[in-house]
Coordinates of C-alpha atoms in Angstrom, one line a residue:
Chain A
X803 CA 0.0 0.0 0.0
X804 CA 1.3 3.5 -0.9
X805 CA 2.0 6.0 1.9
X806 CA -0.1 9.1 2.4
X807 CA 2.4 11.3 0.7
X808 CA 2.5 9.3 -2.6
X809 CA -1.3 8.9 -2.6
X810 CA -2.3 12.5 -3.1
X811 CA -0.8 13.3 -6.4
X812 CA -2.6 10.7 -8.4
X813 CA -5.9 10.3 -6.7
X814 CA -7.2 8.4 -9.8
X815 CA -5.1 5.4 -8.7
X816 CA -6.3 5.5 -5.1
X817 CA -8.5 2.6 -4.3
X818 CA -7.8 1.4 -7.8
X819 CA -9.2 -2.2 -7.3
X820 CA -12.5 -0.9 -6.1
X821 CA -12.7 1.3 -9.1
X822 CA -11.9 -1.5 -11.5
X823 CA -14.4 -3.7 -9.7
X824 CA -17.1 -1.1 -10.1
X825 CA -16.7 -0.7 -13.8
X826 CA -19.8 -2.8 -14.6
X827 CA -21.8 -0.7 -12.2
X828 CA -20.5 2.6 -13.7
X829 CA -21.2 1.3 -17.2
X830 CA -24.7 0.3 -16.3
X831 CA -25.5 3.5 -14.4
X832 CA -24.0 5.9 -17.0
X833 CA -24.1 4.2 -20.3
X834 CA -27.3 2.1 -20.1
X835 CA -29.5 4.0 -17.6
X836 CA -28.6 7.6 -18.2
X837 CA -27.2 7.2 -21.8
X838 CA -29.9 5.0 -23.0
X839 CA -32.7 7.1 -21.5
X840 CA -31.3 10.3 -23.0
X841 CA -30.8 8.5 -26.4
X842 CA -34.4 7.4 -26.4
X843 CA -35.8 10.8 -25.5
X844 CA -33.6 12.5 -28.2
X845 CA -34.7 10.0 -30.9
X846 CA -38.3 10.5 -29.9
X847 CA -38.1 13.8 -31.7
X848 CA -37.0 12.2 -35.0
X849 CA -38.9 10.5 -37.7
X850 CA -36.9 7.2 -37.4
X851 CA -38.7 4.3 -38.9
X852 CA -36.8 1.1 -39.6
X853 CA -33.5 2.5 -38.4
X854 CA -32.8 5.3 -35.9
X855 CA -32.0 8.5 -37.8
X856 CA -31.3 12.0 -36.5
X857 CA -33.9 13.7 -38.6
X858 CA -35.6 16.0 -36.2
X859 CA -39.3 16.6 -36.7
X860 CA -40.1 18.4 -33.4
X861 CA -43.2 17.1 -31.5
X862 CA -44.7 15.3 -34.6
X863 CA -44.4 11.9 -33.0
X864 CA -46.1 13.0 -29.9
X865 CA -48.9 14.7 -31.8
X866 CA -49.4 11.5 -33.8
X867 CA -49.3 9.5 -30.6
X868 CA -52.0 11.4 -28.9
X869 CA -54.2 11.2 -31.9
X870 CA -53.8 7.5 -32.3
X871 CA -56.9 5.7 -30.9
X872 CA -54.9 2.7 -29.9
X873 CA -52.6 4.8 -27.7
X874 CA -55.6 6.6 -26.1
X875 CA -57.1 3.2 -25.4
X876 CA -53.8 2.0 -23.9
X877 CA -53.6 5.0 -21.5
X878 CA -57.3 4.5 -20.5
X879 CA -56.7 0.9 -19.8
X880 CA -53.6 1.7 -17.8
X881 CA -55.5 4.3 -15.8
X882 CA -58.4 1.9 -15.0
X883 CA -56.1 -1.1 -14.3
X884 CA -53.7 1.0 -12.3
X885 CA -56.3 2.8 -10.1
X886 CA -58.2 -0.4 -9.4
X887 CA -55.1 -2.5 -9.0
X888 CA -53.6 0.0 -6.5
X889 CA -56.8 0.2 -4.5
X890 CA -57.6 -3.5 -4.4
X891 CA -54.1 -4.8 -3.8
X892 CA -53.6 -2.3 -0.9
X893 CA -57.0 -3.2 0.6
X894 CA -56.7 -6.9 0.1
X895 CA -53.0 -7.0 1.0
X896 CA -53.6 -5.1 4.2
X897 CA -56.6 -7.0 5.2
X898 CA -54.8 -10.3 4.7
X899 CA -51.8 -9.1 6.6
X900 CA -54.0 -7.8 9.5
X901 CA -55.7 -11.2 9.6
X902 CA -52.4 -13.1 9.6
X903 CA -51.1 -10.8 12.3
X904 CA -53.8 -12.0 14.8
X905 CA -51.4 -14.7 16.2
X906 CA -53.4 -17.3 14.4
X907 CA -52.5 -21.0 13.8
X908 CA -51.3 -22.1 10.4
X909 CA -50.0 -18.6 9.7
X910 CA -47.2 -20.1 7.6
X911 CA -49.5 -22.2 5.6
X912 CA -51.8 -19.3 4.8
X913 CA -48.9 -17.1 3.9
X914 CA -47.4 -19.7 1.6
X915 CA -50.7 -20.1 -0.2
X916 CA -51.3 -16.3 -0.6
X917 CA -47.7 -15.6 -1.8
X918 CA -47.0 -18.5 -4.2
X919 CA -48.6 -16.9 -7.3
X920 CA -46.0 -14.2 -6.9
X921 CA -43.3 -16.8 -7.8
X922 CA -45.0 -17.5 -11.1
X923 CA -44.4 -15.4 -14.2
X924 CA -47.0 -13.2 -15.8
X925 CA -47.1 -15.5 -18.8
X926 CA -48.1 -18.4 -16.6
X927 CA -50.6 -16.2 -14.7
X928 CA -52.1 -14.9 -18.0
X929 CA -52.4 -18.3 -19.5
X930 CA -54.1 -19.9 -16.5
X931 CA -56.6 -17.1 -16.2
X932 CA -57.2 -17.2 -19.9
X933 CA -58.3 -20.8 -19.4
X934 CA -60.3 -20.1 -16.3
X935 CA -62.1 -17.3 -18.0
X936 CA -62.7 -19.2 -21.2
X937 CA -66.4 -18.8 -21.8
X938 CA -67.0 -22.3 -23.2
X939 CA -65.1 -24.3 -20.5
X940 CA -64.2 -22.0 -17.6
X941 CA -66.0 -20.3 -14.7
X942 CA -69.0 -19.2 -16.9
X943 CA -69.5 -22.7 -18.2
X944 CA -69.3 -24.1 -14.7
X945 CA -71.8 -21.7 -13.2
X946 CA -74.2 -22.4 -16.1
X947 CA -73.9 -26.1 -15.7
X948 CA -75.0 -25.7 -12.1
X949 CA -78.4 -24.5 -13.4
X950 CA -77.9 -20.7 -13.8
X951 CA -78.3 -20.8 -17.6
X952 CA -78.1 -17.1 -18.2
X953 CA -75.0 -16.4 -16.1
X954 CA -72.6 -14.3 -18.2
X955 CA -69.1 -13.6 -17.1
X956 CA -67.0 -13.4 -20.2
X957 CA -64.4 -10.6 -19.8
X958 CA -61.9 -11.9 -22.3
X959 CA -64.2 -11.6 -25.2
X960 CA -66.1 -8.5 -24.2
X961 CA -64.4 -5.3 -25.1
X962 CA -66.0 -3.2 -22.4
X963 CA -64.9 -5.4 -19.5
X964 CA -61.7 -7.1 -20.8
X965 CA -59.4 -5.0 -18.6
X966 CA -61.2 -6.3 -15.5
X967 CA -60.4 -9.8 -16.6
X968 CA -56.7 -8.9 -16.6
X969 CA -57.2 -7.1 -13.3
X970 CA -58.4 -10.4 -11.7
X971 CA -55.3 -12.1 -12.9
X972 CA -53.0 -9.3 -11.9
X973 CA -54.4 -9.2 -8.4
X974 CA -54.1 -12.9 -8.1
X975 CA -50.4 -12.7 -8.9
X976 CA -49.6 -9.5 -7.0
X977 CA -51.5 -9.2 -3.8
X978 CA -49.2 -11.7 -2.0
X979 CA -46.3 -9.3 -2.3
X980 CA -48.4 -6.5 -0.8
X981 CA -49.5 -8.7 2.0
X982 CA -45.9 -9.6 2.7
X983 CA -44.8 -6.0 2.8
X984 CA -47.7 -5.0 5.0
X985 CA -47.2 -7.9 7.3
X986 CA -43.5 -6.8 7.8
X987 CA -44.8 -3.3 8.5
X988 CA -47.3 -4.6 11.1
X989 CA -44.7 -6.7 12.8
X990 CA -42.6 -3.5 13.1
X991 CA -45.3 -1.9 15.3
X992 CA -44.4 -1.9 18.9
X993 CA -46.5 -4.3 21.0
X994 CA -46.8 -1.6 23.6
X995 CA -48.9 0.5 21.3
X996 CA -51.5 -2.3 21.1
X997 CA -51.4 -2.7 24.8
X998 CA -51.9 1.0 25.4
X999 CA -54.8 1.1 23.0
X1000 CA -56.4 -1.8 24.7
X1001 CA -56.0 -0.3 28.1
X1002 CA -57.7 2.9 26.8
X1003 CA -60.5 0.8 25.6
X1004 CA -60.1 1.7 21.9
X1005 CA -61.8 -0.8 19.6
X1006 CA -59.5 -2.7 17.3
X1007 CA -60.7 -1.3 14.0
X1008 CA -60.2 2.2 15.4
X1009 CA -56.7 1.3 16.6
X1010 CA -55.9 0.1 13.0
X1011 CA -57.4 3.1 11.3
X1012 CA -56.2 5.9 13.5
X1013 CA -53.0 4.6 15.1
X1014 CA -51.4 1.7 13.2
X1015 CA -52.0 2.8 9.6
X1016 CA -50.7 6.3 10.2
X1017 CA -47.7 4.7 11.8
X1018 CA -47.2 2.5 8.8
X1019 CA -47.1 5.5 6.4
X1020 CA -43.5 4.7 5.1
X1021 CA -44.5 1.1 4.4
X1022 CA -47.6 2.3 2.5
X1023 CA -45.6 4.8 0.5
X1024 CA -42.9 2.3 -0.4
X1025 CA -45.5 -0.3 -1.4
X1026 CA -47.4 2.3 -3.4
X1027 CA -44.3 3.2 -5.4
X1028 CA -43.4 -0.5 -6.0
X1029 CA -46.9 -1.4 -7.2
X1030 CA -47.2 1.8 -9.3
X1031 CA -43.9 1.3 -11.1
X1032 CA -44.9 -2.3 -11.7
X1033 CA -48.2 -1.3 -13.1
X1034 CA -46.7 1.0 -15.7
X1035 CA -44.6 -1.9 -16.9
X1036 CA -47.5 -4.3 -17.3
X1037 CA -46.8 -6.2 -20.6
X1038 CA -46.4 -10.0 -20.4
X1039 CA -49.7 -10.5 -18.6
X1040 CA -51.7 -8.8 -21.4
X1041 CA -49.7 -10.5 -24.1
X1042 CA -50.4 -13.9 -22.6
X1043 CA -54.0 -13.4 -21.6
X1044 CA -55.5 -11.5 -24.4
X1045 CA -52.7 -10.3 -26.8
X1046 CA -54.3 -6.9 -26.4
X1047 CA -57.6 -8.0 -27.8
X1048 CA -60.4 -8.1 -28.6
X1049 CA -59.6 -5.4 -31.1
X1050 CA -57.3 -3.2 -29.1
X1051 CA -59.6 -3.2 -26.0
X1052 CA -56.9 -4.4 -23.7
X1053 CA -53.8 -2.7 -25.1
X1054 CA -51.3 -1.2 -22.7
X1055 CA -48.6 1.3 -23.3
X1056 CA -45.7 -1.2 -22.9
X1057 CA -47.2 -3.3 -25.6
X1058 CA -47.8 -0.3 -27.9
X1059 CA -44.1 0.5 -27.5
X1060 CA -43.0 -3.0 -28.3
X1061 CA -45.3 -3.3 -31.3
X1062 CA -44.2 0.0 -32.8
X1063 CA -40.5 -0.7 -32.3
X1064 CA -40.2 -4.3 -33.4
X1065 CA -43.3 -5.1 -35.5
X1066 CA -44.6 -1.9 -37.1
X1067 CA -41.0 -0.7 -37.7
X1068 CA -41.9 2.8 -36.6
X1069 CA -39.1 3.5 -34.1
X1070 CA -40.0 7.2 -33.7
X1071 CA -43.5 6.3 -32.4
X1072 CA -42.1 3.7 -30.1
X1073 CA -39.6 6.1 -28.7
X1074 CA -42.2 8.8 -28.1
X1075 CA -44.5 6.3 -26.4
X1076 CA -41.7 5.0 -24.2
X1077 CA -40.8 8.6 -23.3
X1078 CA -44.4 9.1 -22.2
X1079 CA -44.1 6.0 -20.0
X1080 CA -40.9 7.4 -18.5
X1081 CA -42.8 10.6 -17.7
X1082 CA -45.6 8.6 -16.0
X1083 CA -43.1 6.8 -13.8
X1084 CA -41.3 10.0 -12.9
X1085 CA -44.6 11.6 -11.8
X1086 CA -44.8 8.8 -9.2
X1087 CA -41.1 8.3 -8.3
X1088 CA -39.7 11.8 -8.2
X1089 CA -41.9 13.0 -5.4
X1090 CA -41.3 9.8 -3.5
X1091 CA -37.5 10.0 -4.0
X1092 CA -37.6 13.6 -2.9
X1093 CA -39.5 12.8 0.3
X1094 CA -37.5 9.7 1.0
X1095 CA -34.0 10.9 0.2
X1096 CA -34.2 14.7 -0.2
X1097 CA -35.6 15.7 3.1
X1098 CA -33.2 13.8 5.3
X1099 CA -29.6 13.7 4.3
X1100 CA -27.7 10.5 3.5
X1101 CA -28.9 7.5 5.4
X1102 CA -25.7 5.5 5.1
Chain B
X802 CA -61.8 -21.0 49.3
X803 CA -61.2 -20.6 45.7
X804 CA -64.8 -19.5 45.2
X805 CA -64.5 -17.0 47.9
X806 CA -61.3 -15.6 46.5
X807 CA -62.8 -15.3 43.0
X808 CA -65.8 -13.6 44.4
X809 CA -63.6 -11.2 46.4
X810 CA -61.5 -10.4 43.3
X811 CA -64.6 -9.9 41.3
X812 CA -65.9 -7.5 43.9
X813 CA -62.6 -5.8 44.5
X814 CA -62.0 -4.3 41.1
X815 CA -65.2 -3.7 39.3
X816 CA -63.7 -0.4 38.0
X817 CA -60.7 -2.0 36.5
X818 CA -63.0 -4.8 35.1
X819 CA -65.3 -2.2 33.6
X820 CA -62.4 -0.4 32.0
X821 CA -60.6 -3.4 30.5
X822 CA -63.5 -5.7 29.6
X823 CA -64.7 -4.3 26.3
X824 CA -61.4 -5.0 24.5
X825 CA -59.3 -7.0 26.9
X826 CA -58.4 -10.5 26.1
X827 CA -61.2 -12.9 26.9
X828 CA -60.7 -16.6 27.3
X829 CA -61.0 -17.8 23.7
X830 CA -62.9 -20.8 22.6
X831 CA -61.9 -22.5 19.4
X832 CA -65.1 -21.4 17.7
X833 CA -65.5 -17.8 18.8
X834 CA -67.1 -15.5 16.4
X835 CA -63.8 -13.7 16.0
X836 CA -62.0 -16.9 15.0
X837 CA -64.7 -17.8 12.5
X838 CA -64.4 -14.5 10.8
X839 CA -60.6 -14.6 10.7
X840 CA -60.2 -18.2 9.5
X841 CA -63.3 -18.0 7.3
X842 CA -61.9 -15.0 5.4
X843 CA -58.5 -16.5 5.1
X844 CA -59.9 -19.8 3.9
X845 CA -62.0 -18.0 1.3
X846 CA -59.0 -16.2 0.0
X847 CA -57.0 -19.4 0.0
X848 CA -59.6 -20.9 -2.3
X849 CA -59.2 -18.0 -4.7
X850 CA -55.4 -18.3 -4.6
X851 CA -55.3 -22.1 -4.9
X852 CA -58.0 -22.5 -7.5
X853 CA -55.9 -21.7 -10.6
X854 CA -53.2 -24.1 -9.5
X855 CA -55.8 -26.8 -8.9
X856 CA -57.5 -26.2 -12.2
X857 CA -54.1 -26.3 -14.0
X858 CA -53.2 -29.6 -12.5
X859 CA -56.6 -31.3 -13.1
X860 CA -56.9 -30.0 -16.6
X861 CA -53.4 -31.2 -17.5
X862 CA -54.3 -34.7 -16.3
X863 CA -57.5 -35.1 -18.4
X864 CA -58.1 -36.2 -22.0
X865 CA -59.6 -33.8 -24.4
X866 CA -63.1 -35.5 -24.5
X867 CA -63.3 -35.2 -20.8
X868 CA -62.4 -31.5 -20.9
X869 CA -65.1 -30.9 -23.6
X870 CA -67.9 -32.5 -21.7
X871 CA -67.0 -32.0 -18.1
X872 CA -66.3 -28.9 -16.1
X873 CA -63.0 -27.3 -15.2
X874 CA -63.2 -28.0 -11.5
X875 CA -64.0 -31.7 -11.7
X876 CA -61.1 -34.0 -10.9
X877 CA -60.0 -36.2 -13.8
X878 CA -62.0 -39.5 -14.1
X879 CA -59.2 -41.1 -16.0
X880 CA -55.8 -39.8 -15.3
X881 CA -53.5 -39.5 -18.3
X882 CA -50.0 -38.2 -18.5
X883 CA -50.1 -37.9 -22.3
X884 CA -50.6 -34.1 -22.2
X885 CA -47.4 -33.8 -20.2
X886 CA -45.4 -35.9 -22.6
X887 CA -46.8 -34.1 -25.5
X888 CA -46.2 -30.6 -24.0
X889 CA -42.6 -31.6 -23.2
X890 CA -41.6 -33.3 -26.5
X891 CA -44.0 -32.7 -29.4
X892 CA -46.0 -29.5 -28.9
X893 CA -45.8 -27.2 -31.9
X894 CA -44.7 -23.6 -32.2
X895 CA -45.1 -22.5 -35.8
X896 CA -43.0 -25.0 -37.8
X897 CA -41.1 -26.6 -34.9
X898 CA -42.7 -29.5 -33.2
X899 CA -40.1 -30.5 -30.6
X900 CA -42.1 -29.3 -27.6
X901 CA -41.2 -27.2 -24.6
X902 CA -38.0 -29.2 -23.9
X903 CA -36.1 -26.9 -26.2
X904 CA -37.3 -23.8 -24.4
X905 CA -36.6 -25.5 -21.1
X906 CA -32.9 -26.1 -22.0
X907 CA -32.6 -22.6 -23.5
X908 CA -33.9 -21.2 -20.2
X909 CA -31.4 -23.3 -18.3
X910 CA -28.6 -22.1 -20.6
X911 CA -29.7 -18.5 -20.1
X912 CA -30.4 -18.7 -16.4
X913 CA -27.3 -20.5 -15.1
X914 CA -24.7 -18.1 -16.5
X915 CA -26.9 -15.0 -15.9
X916 CA -27.4 -15.9 -12.3
X917 CA -23.7 -16.6 -11.7
X918 CA -22.3 -13.6 -13.5
X919 CA -24.9 -11.1 -12.2
X920 CA -24.5 -12.2 -8.6
X921 CA -20.7 -12.1 -8.8
X922 CA -20.7 -8.6 -10.3
X923 CA -23.4 -7.3 -7.9
X924 CA -21.7 -8.7 -4.9
X925 CA -18.3 -7.2 -5.9
X926 CA -20.2 -3.9 -6.5
X927 CA -21.8 -4.0 -3.1
X928 CA -18.6 -4.9 -1.5
X929 CA -16.8 -2.0 -3.1
X930 CA -19.6 0.3 -2.1
X931 CA -19.7 -0.8 1.5
X932 CA -16.1 -1.1 2.3
X933 CA -14.0 0.7 -0.3
X934 CA -16.0 3.7 -1.0
X935 CA -14.3 5.9 -3.5
X936 CA -15.2 9.4 -4.5
X937 CA -18.4 9.4 -6.7
X938 CA -19.3 5.8 -5.8
X939 CA -22.5 6.9 -4.2
X940 CA -23.5 9.0 -7.2
X941 CA -23.3 5.9 -9.5
X942 CA -25.2 3.9 -6.9
X943 CA -28.0 6.4 -6.7
X944 CA -28.3 6.4 -10.4
X945 CA -28.4 2.6 -10.4
X946 CA -31.2 2.6 -7.8
X947 CA -33.3 5.3 -9.5
X948 CA -32.6 3.6 -12.8
X949 CA -34.4 0.5 -11.5
X950 CA -37.7 2.5 -11.8
X951 CA -37.1 3.5 -15.4
X952 CA -39.5 1.5 -17.6
X953 CA -37.5 -1.2 -19.5
X954 CA -39.1 0.0 -22.8
X955 CA -37.1 3.2 -22.5
X956 CA -33.8 1.4 -22.6
X957 CA -34.7 -1.6 -24.8
X958 CA -33.6 -0.1 -28.1
X959 CA -30.3 1.6 -27.0
X960 CA -29.4 -1.9 -25.6
X961 CA -30.1 -3.4 -28.9
X962 CA -27.6 -1.0 -30.5
X963 CA -25.0 -1.7 -27.8
X964 CA -25.4 -5.4 -28.2
X965 CA -25.2 -5.1 -32.0
X966 CA -22.0 -3.1 -31.8
X967 CA -20.6 -5.8 -29.5
X968 CA -21.7 -8.4 -32.0
X969 CA -23.8 -10.4 -29.5
X970 CA -27.3 -9.2 -30.4
X971 CA -29.6 -12.3 -30.7
X972 CA -27.2 -14.6 -28.9
X973 CA -27.4 -16.1 -25.5
X974 CA -24.4 -14.0 -24.5
X975 CA -26.3 -10.9 -25.2
X976 CA -29.2 -12.0 -23.1
X977 CA -26.9 -12.8 -20.2
X978 CA -25.5 -9.3 -20.4
X979 CA -29.0 -7.9 -20.3
X980 CA -30.0 -9.9 -17.3
X981 CA -26.8 -8.9 -15.6
X982 CA -27.5 -5.2 -16.2
X983 CA -31.1 -5.3 -15.0
X984 CA -30.4 -7.5 -12.0
X985 CA -27.7 -5.1 -10.9
X986 CA -29.7 -2.5 -9.0
X987 CA -31.5 -4.8 -6.6
X988 CA -28.7 -7.2 -6.0
X989 CA -26.1 -4.5 -5.5
X990 CA -28.4 -2.9 -3.0
X991 CA -28.8 -6.2 -1.3
X992 CA -25.1 -6.9 -1.0
X993 CA -24.2 -3.3 -0.1
X994 CA -26.5 -3.4 2.8
X995 CA -25.4 -6.8 3.9
X996 CA -21.7 -6.0 3.8
X997 CA -22.2 -2.6 5.5
X998 CA -23.6 -4.6 8.5
X999 CA -20.5 -6.7 8.8
X1000 CA -18.5 -5.4 11.8
X1001 CA -15.9 -3.0 10.6
X1002 CA -13.2 -4.3 13.0
X1003 CA -13.1 -7.4 11.0
X1004 CA -12.4 -5.5 7.8
X1005 CA -9.8 -3.3 9.5
X1006 CA -8.0 -6.3 11.1
X1007 CA -7.7 -7.8 7.6
X1008 CA -6.3 -4.6 6.3
X1009 CA -3.8 -4.4 9.1
X1010 CA -2.7 -7.9 8.2
X1011 CA -2.0 -6.7 4.7
X1012 CA -5.0 -8.2 2.8
X1013 CA -6.1 -6.3 -0.2
X1014 CA -9.3 -5.7 -2.0
X1015 CA -9.7 -9.2 -3.6
X1016 CA -8.2 -11.1 -0.7
X1017 CA -10.7 -9.6 1.8
X1018 CA -13.5 -10.3 -0.7
X1019 CA -12.7 -13.9 -1.3
X1020 CA -11.3 -14.9 2.0
X1021 CA -13.5 -13.0 4.5
X1022 CA -16.6 -11.5 2.9
X1023 CA -17.6 -14.3 0.6
X1024 CA -17.5 -17.1 3.2
X1025 CA -19.4 -14.9 5.7
X1026 CA -22.3 -14.0 3.3
X1027 CA -23.7 -17.3 2.1
X1028 CA -27.2 -16.5 3.3
X1029 CA -27.3 -13.3 1.3
X1030 CA -26.0 -15.2 -1.7
X1031 CA -28.8 -17.6 -1.4
X1032 CA -31.4 -14.8 -1.2
X1033 CA -29.9 -13.1 -4.2
X1034 CA -29.9 -16.4 -6.1
X1035 CA -33.6 -16.9 -5.4
X1036 CA -34.4 -13.4 -6.7
X1037 CA -32.3 -13.9 -9.8
X1038 CA -33.3 -17.5 -10.7
X1039 CA -37.1 -16.7 -10.4
X1040 CA -36.7 -13.3 -12.1
X1041 CA -34.7 -14.5 -15.0
X1042 CA -36.6 -17.7 -15.4
X1043 CA -39.9 -15.7 -15.5
X1044 CA -38.6 -13.0 -17.9
X1045 CA -40.5 -12.7 -21.1
X1046 CA -39.7 -9.2 -22.5
X1047 CA -36.0 -9.6 -22.7
X1048 CA -36.2 -13.1 -24.1
X1049 CA -38.5 -12.0 -26.9
X1050 CA -36.5 -8.9 -27.7
X1051 CA -32.9 -10.1 -27.5
X1052 CA -33.0 -13.7 -28.7
X1053 CA -33.9 -15.5 -32.0
X1054 CA -36.6 -18.1 -32.2
X1055 CA -34.2 -21.0 -31.9
X1056 CA -32.9 -19.6 -28.6
X1057 CA -36.3 -18.4 -27.1
X1058 CA -36.5 -19.0 -23.4
X1059 CA -39.3 -21.2 -22.0
X1060 CA -41.7 -18.4 -21.2
X1061 CA -41.7 -17.1 -24.8
X1062 CA -42.0 -20.6 -26.3
X1063 CA -44.9 -21.4 -23.9
X1064 CA -46.7 -18.3 -25.0
X1065 CA -46.2 -19.2 -28.6
X1066 CA -47.4 -22.7 -28.1
X1067 CA -50.6 -21.7 -26.2
X1068 CA -51.5 -18.6 -28.2
X1069 CA -50.7 -20.1 -31.6
X1070 CA -53.7 -19.7 -33.9
X1071 CA -53.2 -22.8 -36.0
X1072 CA -54.6 -26.2 -35.2
X1073 CA -57.1 -27.5 -32.7
X1074 CA -56.6 -26.0 -29.2
X1075 CA -55.5 -28.8 -26.8
X1076 CA -56.3 -27.3 -23.5
X1077 CA -54.8 -30.2 -21.5
X1078 CA -51.5 -29.9 -23.4
X1079 CA -51.5 -26.1 -22.8
X1080 CA -52.0 -26.4 -19.1
X1081 CA -49.4 -29.1 -18.8
X1082 CA -47.0 -26.8 -20.6
X1083 CA -48.0 -23.9 -18.4
X1084 CA -47.4 -26.0 -15.3
X1085 CA -44.0 -27.2 -16.6
X1086 CA -42.9 -23.6 -17.1
X1087 CA -44.1 -22.6 -13.6
X1088 CA -42.5 -25.6 -12.0
X1089 CA -39.0 -24.3 -11.5
X1090 CA -40.0 -21.1 -9.7
X1091 CA -42.6 -23.0 -7.7
X1092 CA -40.1 -25.6 -6.5
X1093 CA -37.7 -22.8 -5.5
X1094 CA -40.5 -21.1 -3.7
X1095 CA -41.6 -24.1 -1.7
X1096 CA -38.1 -25.1 -0.9
X1097 CA -36.8 -21.7 0.1
X1098 CA -39.7 -20.7 2.2
X1099 CA -38.7 -17.9 4.6
X1100 CA -35.7 -17.0 2.5
X1101 CA -37.9 -16.2 -0.4
X1102 CA -39.9 -13.9 1.8
X1103 CA -36.7 -12.2 2.8
X1104 CA -35.7 -11.8 -0.7
X1105 CA -38.9 -10.1 -1.5
X1106 CA -38.7 -7.8 1.5
X1107 CA -35.1 -6.9 0.5
X1108 CA -35.8 -6.8 -3.1
X1109 CA -39.0 -4.8 -2.9
X1110 CA -37.2 -2.0 -4.7
X1111 CA -37.1 -4.0 -7.9
X1112 CA -40.8 -3.3 -8.6

C-alpha cells in the first residue's frame, strides 16, 4: 500500500481495485441507464422508422401518438387497471396481513398459499386465467352447468370489461407481495402500542385506522411506489392473456411501444410512447424519492 | 376457598374490570365469532389463490373429450400423463414441433450463467460500495437505484444497439449481459446493505494484516455471506426464469426461453386447441420457480422484502 504522501498526487489510482471492480456498475449507471434514456428521449423527436436516424421533426411523433386511438385506449386501460389495482391490492393486502397478524394458527400455511402466485411469471398467470375465464369451458360454463343458464361472465371476449379480466389475474399474482410488505410493517409496530390502545378501551378497528395505519405510512408509501412502477410496466400479462384483444380493447402502453419498435418498424413512435411511459413513472417516483431521500440527508 | 377468593377479586376491582373488559383478552374458545371471521376470510382467499393451481393440475391430467364434456373443477376421471409428454416433447410452435423441452434447455442455458455472473458482479459492487467507497461511488449507486424504476421500454432499443455493436445481439451471451444489467440495482443494494452490516473491526483487522481488495472479498466476505448469496440467487433465478420481455427482444426463435415458447405454443392460432397440453406446458414452465418457492420458504420472503425496490 502506498503511503499518504504518494497517494495524493494521483488520486485516480487511489482505491484502484475498487474502481476496476465497479466498472460494470458505472457502465450500467452511466451508459445504459442515463445514456440509454437520453438517447431514447432524443430520438423520440425524430422521424426514425426502420432504423434510428437523427432527422428531427419536433413534436410530430407526440402529436401523432396522442391522436392514435390505440394509444388513447392503452392509456385509458392503464388508468383503469392502475387505479383499481392499487386500491384493491392495498386493501386486500392489508386485510390479509392484518388477519395473519392475529397470532393465528397455520400462519405459515396461509402465507405460503397467498404468496405462491408471486413466484409465477406473468405469462403463466395470464395463460391460467385465460383458461379459467374461457367462456366455453371456464367459470362461466361451470356456473351455467350448475343451473344458472343465463349467467354471463366473459371478460376476455367482451371489449367493455376485458381490462377487469386482466385485473383479476393481476391481483391474483400481486397481492401476495403487498400482503408480505404489509405484514412486515405490522410486525414492526411496537407491541406496547397495542397494549396502550387496549387499556384505553379503543376498539380494534379504530386502533388500526387511527394509530397503526398512520404509523405505517412509510410502508404504504414504499408499497405504493413499488406497485405503481410495476403497473406502468405491465406487458407480459396482457400478451399472454388477451394479446391486447379483442380489437385493441386491452392494449397497454408497454405493448404499444414494443409493437411499434419491433413489429410496425416505426421506431420514432415507439420512442415517443416509451418517453411518455418514463414521464408517467417519474410523476410517481420523483416526489417519492424527494420525500424519501431529499428531506433527510444521507442514510448511510 | 377458591370460590370466595374469586368472588372477592370480582368485587374488589369492578372499576378495572369495567375499563378493561370491552377490548381486553377474553378466554378464547376455538369457535369464537372472531375466529370464525378470521379463519373464514383466510380460507375464502386461500380458495381463490389455490383454484388456478388446482385447475391447471386437473386439466393437465384429463383427456380432451373429458375436458369438452366435463367442467374445469371436476377431478379427472381417467388420469392421463399424455398431455405432459406431448407438452414436453412434441407440442408445436409454428413449424417446430419439438415441444417445450427446447425452451426449457434454452432457459437453463440462459439462467445459469446469468445468475452466476450477475451475482458475482453485484456482490463485488456491493462490497466496493460498502467497504472501499471511492469518490463518486454513491452517485453511481444512486443512479443505479433510480434507474431501477425507469421502464424497460425506454432502454430496450439503446441496448439493442449496444449489443449489435458488440456483435452479440440475438445470442445467449447478449441476453446474459442484459440480465446482468437489469439484475444489478436490486442485487447491488442487497449486497451493499449486507456488507455494510459486517463489523468494521473485521475488515480493519484484515487490512492491518495486509490483505487487499480481492483477498478480503474472497477470504472473508464471501464465506461470511452465504445466506445473502442464497437470497440473491432466489431473486435472480425466479426473475430470469420468469422473464419474457428480454427473451423476446434479444433472442432469436431457436434460442427463445421457455416463457416465450410457452406463450407461442398456447397462443398459436393454428390447429385445434389442446387445453390439456396447454395447461401441462404452463405448469411445466411454472414448476422451476414454484419448486424454488416451496423449498426456500422464509428466504424467499426475505428476498422479497429486501428486493422490494425492484418493482
